[in-house]
């Protein structure tokens, strides 16, 4: 297929992908065809030697797939939202540029090599040399594309402005409490629970360390200074007033952690009509 015919076929496909609603089976197929066509244009623009059908197919797939992240990177750099329409239009620009280069600067390139280079019972003059060149191209072109595009992407990403990561304060169970996997039996004297508080990217502050059993606070909050870094804490969890299962929520400002526990008393709650089971 001539380059002009290939452009005439791939540009309407990219226009459909850019402006038409996505169709579950048809759209992926059209995308695959477009990627293969762009990859073929890359091969015609970069490789002068004839290739076997297998080598040409493999290189077209690699070059076409590499064109997708390259186009997405360019869209990101110029501030265009990365979505299907933008990628399709970007691939259309790549296809037009490659096609124009092939038609103007490489007018002697054709779609496929002469069969005499590859098939037949006898070796033809120059076949071994051409095969070596094809093998070198099959390995070298994908490696060169990956190196150039990957290196460019890395350099561009490093030079782009990177906003500071948002600060955080987290609270987690530590020590023996980190292994809690089932409701904990809380003795009458209560339970000492080890904690770990971590903070980064936020100024030092003071927050209330609060224990909540079920929906009720277990006492007044204890003020705790929060500073950057990680530090251990311990909090006293009193025994619930009954033996029912309760959620034990420990909070420090907006950060919190939770586990479940039962008190040492019978699993009954008091009502106006007397004690009933939980």
C-alpha positions as a LaTeX table, in Angstrom:
\begin{tabular}{lrrr}
\hline
Residue & $x$ (\AA) & $y$ (\AA) & $z$ (\AA) \\
\hline
Unk1 & 0.00 & 0.00 & 0.00 \\
Unk2 & 1.32 & 3.42 & $-0.94$ \\
Unk3 & 1.94 & 5.96 & 1.79 \\
Unk4 & $-0.75$ & 8.30 & 0.47 \\
Unk5 & $-3.31$ & 5.48 & 0.52 \\
Unk6 & $-2.23$ & 4.53 & 4.04 \\
Unk7 & $-2.78$ & 8.13 & 5.21 \\
Unk8 & $-6.14$ & 8.25 & 3.48 \\
Unk9 & $-7.17$ & 5.13 & 5.40 \\
Unk10 & $-5.82$ & 5.97 & 8.87 \\
Unk11 & $-6.93$ & 9.62 & 9.13 \\
Unk12 & $-10.69$ & 8.84 & 8.90 \\
Unk13 & $-10.19$ & 6.09 & 11.50 \\
Unk14 & $-8.54$ & 8.57 & 13.88 \\
Unk15 & $-11.32$ & 11.07 & 13.20 \\
Unk16 & $-13.91$ & 8.44 & 14.17 \\
Unk17 & $-11.97$ & 7.65 & 17.35 \\
Unk18 & $-11.71$ & 11.35 & 18.20 \\
Unk19 & $-15.29$ & 12.50 & 17.62 \\
Unk20 & $-17.59$ & 9.47 & 17.56 \\
Unk21 & $-18.92$ & 7.77 & 20.73 \\
Unk22 & $-16.95$ & 4.74 & 21.83 \\
Unk23 & $-18.28$ & 1.33 & 20.74 \\
Unk24 & $-17.21$ & $-1.64$ & 22.92 \\
Unk25 & $-15.77$ & $-3.89$ & 20.18 \\
Unk26 & $-15.35$ & $-1.58$ & 17.21 \\
Unk27 & $-13.39$ & 1.18 & 18.94 \\
Unk28 & $-10.56$ & $-1.07$ & 20.25 \\
Unk29 & $-10.28$ & $-2.66$ & 16.80 \\
Unk30 & $-10.06$ & 0.74 & 15.09 \\
Unk31 & $-7.49$ & 1.84 & 17.66 \\
Unk32 & $-5.38$ & $-1.24$ & 16.90 \\
Unk33 & $-5.58$ & $-0.53$ & 13.15 \\
Unk34 & $-4.59$ & 3.10 & 13.70 \\
Unk35 & $-1.64$ & 2.13 & 15.90 \\
Unk36 & $-0.43$ & $-0.37$ & 13.31 \\
Unk37 & $-0.74$ & 2.25 & 10.54 \\
Unk38 & 1.23 & 4.84 & 12.52 \\
Unk39 & 3.86 & 2.21 & 13.29 \\
Unk40 & 4.12 & 1.39 & 9.57 \\
Unk41 & 4.69 & 5.07 & 8.82 \\
Unk42 & 7.46 & 5.15 & 11.42 \\
Unk43 & 9.15 & 2.15 & 9.75 \\
Unk44 & 8.92 & 3.72 & 6.30 \\
Unk45 & 10.38 & 6.96 & 7.62 \\
Unk46 & 13.26 & 5.46 & 9.61 \\
Unk47 & 14.38 & 2.27 & 7.84 \\
Unk48 & 15.89 & 2.22 & 4.38 \\
Unk49 & 16.50 & $-1.53$ & 4.02 \\
Unk50 & 13.78 & $-3.99$ & 3.00 \\
Unk51 & 12.34 & $-6.11$ & 5.81 \\
Unk52 & 10.78 & $-9.52$ & 6.09 \\
Unk53 & 7.01 & $-9.48$ & 6.76 \\
Unk54 & 7.55 & $-10.72$ & 10.32 \\
Unk55 & 10.17 & $-8.08$ & 11.09 \\
Unk56 & 8.02 & $-5.36$ & 9.53 \\
Unk57 & 4.99 & $-6.45$ & 11.56 \\
Unk58 & 6.92 & $-6.56$ & 14.84 \\
Unk59 & 8.54 & $-3.19$ & 14.30 \\
Unk60 & 5.22 & $-1.62$ & 13.29 \\
Unk61 & 3.58 & $-2.86$ & 16.48 \\
Unk62 & 6.43 & $-1.59$ & 18.68 \\
Unk63 & 6.66 & 1.80 & 16.96 \\
Unk64 & 2.90 & 2.27 & 17.01 \\
Unk65 & 2.60 & 1.39 & 20.69 \\
Unk66 & 5.49 & 3.69 & 21.58 \\
Unk67 & 3.66 & 6.51 & 19.77 \\
Unk68 & 0.85 & 6.42 & 22.35 \\
Unk69 & 2.91 & 7.36 & 25.46 \\
Unk70 & 4.94 & 9.79 & 23.35 \\
Unk71 & 1.75 & 11.56 & 22.30 \\
Unk72 & 0.43 & 11.54 & 25.87 \\
Unk73 & 3.70 & 13.07 & 27.10 \\
Unk74 & 3.50 & 15.88 & 24.53 \\
Unk75 & $-0.12$ & 16.56 & 25.49 \\
Unk76 & 0.88 & 16.77 & 29.15 \\
Unk77 & 3.75 & 19.15 & 28.43 \\
Unk78 & 1.57 & 21.53 & 26.39 \\
Unk79 & $-1.17$ & 21.42 & 29.03 \\
Unk80 & $-3.81$ & 19.50 & 27.08 \\
Unk81 & $-5.98$ & 17.02 & 28.97 \\
Unk82 & $-4.99$ & 13.42 & 28.20 \\
Unk83 & $-8.09$ & 11.67 & 26.89 \\
Unk84 & $-9.20$ & 9.66 & 23.88 \\
Unk85 & $-9.92$ & 12.65 & 21.66 \\
Unk86 & $-6.59$ & 14.31 & 22.37 \\
Unk87 & $-4.64$ & 11.10 & 21.80 \\
Unk88 & $-6.43$ & 10.44 & 18.49 \\
Unk89 & $-5.74$ & 13.98 & 17.26 \\
Unk90 & $-2.12$ & 13.73 & 18.39 \\
Unk91 & $-1.67$ & 10.45 & 16.52 \\
Unk92 & $-3.24$ & 12.08 & 13.45 \\
Unk93 & $-0.62$ & 14.85 & 13.59 \\
Unk94 & 2.15 & 12.25 & 13.93 \\
Unk95 & 0.75 & 10.28 & 10.99 \\
Unk96 & 0.53 & 13.37 & 8.76 \\
Unk97 & 4.07 & 14.44 & 9.65 \\
Unk98 & 5.51 & 10.98 & 8.99 \\
Unk99 & 3.52 & 10.55 & 5.80 \\
Unk100 & 4.62 & 13.93 & 4.48 \\
Unk101 & 8.24 & 13.09 & 5.24 \\
Unk102 & 8.01 & 9.73 & 3.48 \\
Unk103 & 6.27 & 11.18 & 0.41 \\
Unk104 & 8.54 & 14.22 & 0.06 \\
Unk105 & 11.93 & 13.00 & 1.29 \\
Unk106 & 11.67 & 9.24 & 0.65 \\
Unk107 & 9.62 & 8.90 & $-2.52$ \\
Unk108 & 11.26 & 5.59 & $-3.48$ \\
Unk109 & 9.97 & 3.73 & $-0.38$ \\
Unk110 & 7.32 & 1.10 & $-1.04$ \\
Unk111 & 5.15 & $-0.83$ & 1.35 \\
Unk112 & 6.94 & $-4.19$ & 1.23 \\
Unk113 & 10.19 & $-5.68$ & $-0.04$ \\
Unk114 & 10.47 & $-7.63$ & $-3.22$ \\
Unk115 & 9.72 & $-11.33$ & $-2.54$ \\
Unk116 & 12.97 & $-12.33$ & $-4.15$ \\
Unk117 & 14.89 & $-11.10$ & $-1.13$ \\
Unk118 & 13.31 & $-13.62$ & 1.20 \\
Unk119 & 11.69 & $-16.60$ & $-0.51$ \\
Unk120 & 12.78 & $-19.16$ & $-3.05$ \\
Unk121 & 14.82 & $-22.33$ & $-3.02$ \\
Unk122 & 18.10 & $-20.57$ & $-3.76$ \\
Unk123 & 19.95 & $-17.71$ & $-2.10$ \\
Unk124 & 20.01 & $-14.52$ & $-4.14$ \\
Unk125 & 22.93 & $-12.13$ & $-4.16$ \\
Unk126 & 22.80 & $-9.77$ & $-1.24$ \\
Unk127 & 20.23 & $-11.82$ & 0.68 \\
Unk128 & 22.51 & $-12.55$ & 3.66 \\
Unk129 & 23.57 & $-8.95$ & 4.00 \\
Unk130 & 19.99 & $-7.72$ & 3.75 \\
Unk131 & 18.84 & $-10.19$ & 6.38 \\
Unk132 & 21.57 & $-9.03$ & 8.74 \\
Unk133 & 20.53 & $-5.44$ & 8.22 \\
Unk134 & 16.90 & $-6.39$ & 8.89 \\
Unk135 & 17.85 & $-8.20$ & 12.10 \\
Unk136 & 19.90 & $-5.22$ & 13.25 \\
Unk137 & 17.02 & $-2.89$ & 12.46 \\
Unk138 & 14.52 & $-5.13$ & 14.24 \\
Unk139 & 16.58 & $-4.88$ & 17.42 \\
Unk140 & 18.03 & $-1.41$ & 17.07 \\
Unk141 & 14.97 & 0.64 & 16.09 \\
Unk142 & 12.78 & $-0.35$ & 19.09 \\
Unk143 & 15.74 & 0.12 & 21.43 \\
Unk144 & 16.48 & 3.54 & 19.92 \\
Unk145 & 12.84 & 4.62 & 20.14 \\
Unk146 & 12.57 & 3.43 & 23.75 \\
Unk147 & 15.82 & 5.19 & 24.68 \\
Unk148 & 14.93 & 8.48 & 23.00 \\
Unk149 & 11.31 & 8.62 & 24.17 \\
Unk150 & 12.03 & 7.25 & 27.65 \\
Unk151 & 14.98 & 9.57 & 28.14 \\
Unk152 & 13.00 & 12.56 & 26.92 \\
Unk153 & 10.11 & 11.68 & 29.20 \\
Unk154 & 12.43 & 11.37 & 32.20 \\
Unk155 & 14.15 & 14.69 & 31.54 \\
Unk156 & 10.87 & 16.51 & 30.95 \\
Unk157 & 9.31 & 15.02 & 34.08 \\
Unk158 & 12.28 & 16.04 & 36.23 \\
Unk159 & 12.14 & 19.61 & 34.93 \\
Unk160 & 8.40 & 20.00 & 35.42 \\
Unk161 & 7.25 & 21.75 & 38.61 \\
Unk162 & 6.33 & 19.27 & 41.32 \\
Unk163 & 3.93 & 20.53 & 43.99 \\
Unk164 & 4.75 & 19.64 & 47.55 \\
Unk165 & 3.11 & 16.48 & 48.84 \\
Unk166 & 0.17 & 17.15 & 51.16 \\
Unk167 & 0.88 & 16.84 & 54.86 \\
Unk168 & $-0.65$ & 14.12 & 57.00 \\
Unk169 & $-1.05$ & 12.91 & 60.56 \\
Unk170 & $-1.82$ & 9.24 & 61.12 \\
Unk171 & $-2.62$ & 7.17 & 64.19 \\
Unk172 & $-2.15$ & 3.40 & 64.26 \\
Unk173 & $-2.22$ & 0.56 & 66.74 \\
Unk174 & 1.29 & $-0.57$ & 67.71 \\
Unk175 & 2.97 & $-3.31$ & 69.74 \\
Unk176 & 0.69 & $-6.17$ & 70.67 \\
Unk177 & $-2.34$ & $-4.13$ & 69.56 \\
Unk178 & $-1.12$ & $-4.10$ & 65.95 \\
Unk179 & $-1.93$ & $-7.82$ & 65.76 \\
Unk180 & $-5.56$ & $-7.51$ & 66.92 \\
Unk181 & $-7.67$ & $-9.69$ & 64.65 \\
Unk182 & $-10.74$ & $-10.36$ & 66.84 \\
Unk183 & $-12.64$ & $-8.67$ & 69.69 \\
Unk184 & $-10.45$ & $-8.05$ & 72.74 \\
Unk185 & $-11.48$ & $-9.03$ & 76.27 \\
Unk186 & $-11.05$ & $-5.88$ & 78.37 \\
Unk187 & $-10.33$ & $-6.57$ & 82.10 \\
Unk188 & $-12.11$ & $-4.64$ & 84.90 \\
Unk189 & $-9.10$ & $-2.33$ & 85.35 \\
Unk190 & $-9.13$ & $-1.43$ & 81.70 \\
Unk191 & $-6.52$ & $-1.89$ & 79.00 \\
Unk192 & $-3.32$ & $-0.05$ & 78.12 \\
Unk193 & $-3.21$ & 0.21 & 74.32 \\
Unk194 & 0.08 & 1.13 & 72.56 \\
Unk195 & $-0.21$ & 3.51 & 69.63 \\
Unk196 & 2.04 & 5.12 & 67.05 \\
Unk197 & 1.46 & 8.62 & 65.71 \\
Unk198 & 3.20 & 9.82 & 62.55 \\
Unk199 & 3.16 & 13.30 & 61.08 \\
Unk200 & 4.85 & 14.97 & 58.12 \\
Unk201 & 4.34 & 18.13 & 56.13 \\
Unk202 & 2.21 & 19.81 & 58.80 \\
Unk203 & 3.18 & 22.37 & 61.43 \\
Unk204 & 3.41 & 21.30 & 65.05 \\
Unk205 & 0.08 & 21.33 & 66.84 \\
Unk206 & $-1.76$ & 20.01 & 69.86 \\
Unk207 & $-4.77$ & 17.72 & 69.50 \\
Unk208 & $-7.00$ & 15.82 & 71.91 \\
Unk209 & $-6.41$ & 12.09 & 72.31 \\
Unk210 & $-9.94$ & 10.73 & 72.78 \\
Unk211 & $-11.27$ & 7.22 & 73.53 \\
Unk212 & $-14.81$ & 6.43 & 72.46 \\
Unk213 & $-16.61$ & 3.21 & 73.47 \\
Unk214 & $-19.47$ & 2.65 & 71.12 \\
Unk215 & $-21.02$ & 6.10 & 70.68 \\
Unk216 & $-20.00$ & 7.44 & 74.09 \\
Unk217 & $-16.71$ & 9.13 & 75.00 \\
Unk218 & $-14.82$ & 7.27 & 77.73 \\
Unk219 & $-13.62$ & 10.50 & 79.34 \\
Unk220 & $-12.21$ & 13.93 & 78.56 \\
Unk221 & $-9.66$ & 14.19 & 75.81 \\
Unk222 & $-5.99$ & 14.27 & 76.74 \\
Unk223 & $-4.01$ & 17.01 & 74.95 \\
Unk224 & $-1.09$ & 15.59 & 72.96 \\
Unk225 & 1.57 & 17.58 & 71.10 \\
Unk226 & 2.00 & 16.45 & 67.48 \\
Unk227 & 5.40 & 17.10 & 65.95 \\
Unk228 & 6.94 & 15.94 & 62.66 \\
Unk229 & 8.16 & 12.36 & 62.76 \\
Unk230 & 6.95 & 9.17 & 64.43 \\
Unk231 & 6.52 & 8.69 & 68.16 \\
Unk232 & 4.89 & 6.06 & 70.43 \\
Unk233 & 1.86 & 6.74 & 72.61 \\
Unk234 & $-0.15$ & 4.79 & 75.16 \\
Unk235 & $-3.79$ & 5.28 & 76.00 \\
Unk236 & $-5.93$ & 3.78 & 78.76 \\
Unk237 & $-9.15$ & 2.15 & 77.56 \\
Unk238 & $-11.59$ & 1.60 & 80.46 \\
Unk239 & $-13.74$ & $-1.49$ & 80.61 \\
Unk240 & $-17.22$ & $-1.09$ & 79.09 \\
Unk241 & $-20.14$ & $-1.03$ & 81.50 \\
Unk242 & $-21.51$ & $-4.30$ & 80.08 \\
Unk243 & $-20.24$ & $-7.40$ & 78.36 \\
Unk244 & $-21.64$ & $-6.51$ & 74.96 \\
Unk245 & $-19.45$ & $-6.08$ & 71.91 \\
Unk246 & $-18.40$ & $-2.45$ & 71.40 \\
Unk247 & $-16.29$ & $-0.59$ & 68.93 \\
Unk248 & $-13.31$ & 1.07 & 70.61 \\
Unk249 & $-12.37$ & 4.16 & 68.62 \\
Unk250 & $-9.23$ & 6.10 & 69.53 \\
Unk251 & $-8.82$ & 9.46 & 67.81 \\
Unk252 & $-6.15$ & 12.12 & 67.73 \\
Unk253 & $-7.55$ & 15.15 & 66.01 \\
Unk254 & $-8.76$ & 14.00 & 62.59 \\
Unk255 & $-6.74$ & 10.74 & 62.69 \\
Unk256 & $-8.26$ & 7.66 & 64.30 \\
Unk257 & $-8.02$ & 3.91 & 64.66 \\
Unk258 & $-10.58$ & 1.36 & 65.83 \\
Unk259 & $-10.91$ & $-2.17$ & 67.19 \\
Unk260 & $-13.62$ & $-4.13$ & 68.98 \\
Unk261 & $-13.79$ & $-5.31$ & 72.57 \\
Unk262 & $-15.98$ & $-6.78$ & 75.31 \\
Unk263 & $-16.10$ & $-5.90$ & 78.99 \\
Unk264 & $-15.73$ & $-8.42$ & 81.86 \\
Unk265 & $-19.42$ & $-8.20$ & 82.81 \\
Unk266 & $-22.37$ & $-10.35$ & 81.67 \\
Unk267 & $-23.45$ & $-9.77$ & 78.12 \\
Unk268 & $-26.60$ & $-7.91$ & 79.12 \\
Unk269 & $-27.74$ & $-4.31$ & 78.96 \\
Unk270 & $-30.10$ & $-2.59$ & 81.38 \\
Unk271 & $-33.44$ & $-1.28$ & 80.14 \\
Unk272 & $-36.58$ & 0.03 & 81.83 \\
Unk273 & $-38.01$ & $-3.46$ & 81.63 \\
Unk274 & $-34.91$ & $-5.07$ & 83.14 \\
Unk275 & $-31.70$ & $-6.59$ & 81.81 \\
Unk276 & $-31.82$ & $-8.11$ & 78.35 \\
Unk277 & $-29.19$ & $-9.92$ & 76.26 \\
Unk278 & $-27.05$ & $-7.86$ & 73.91 \\
\hline
\end{tabular}
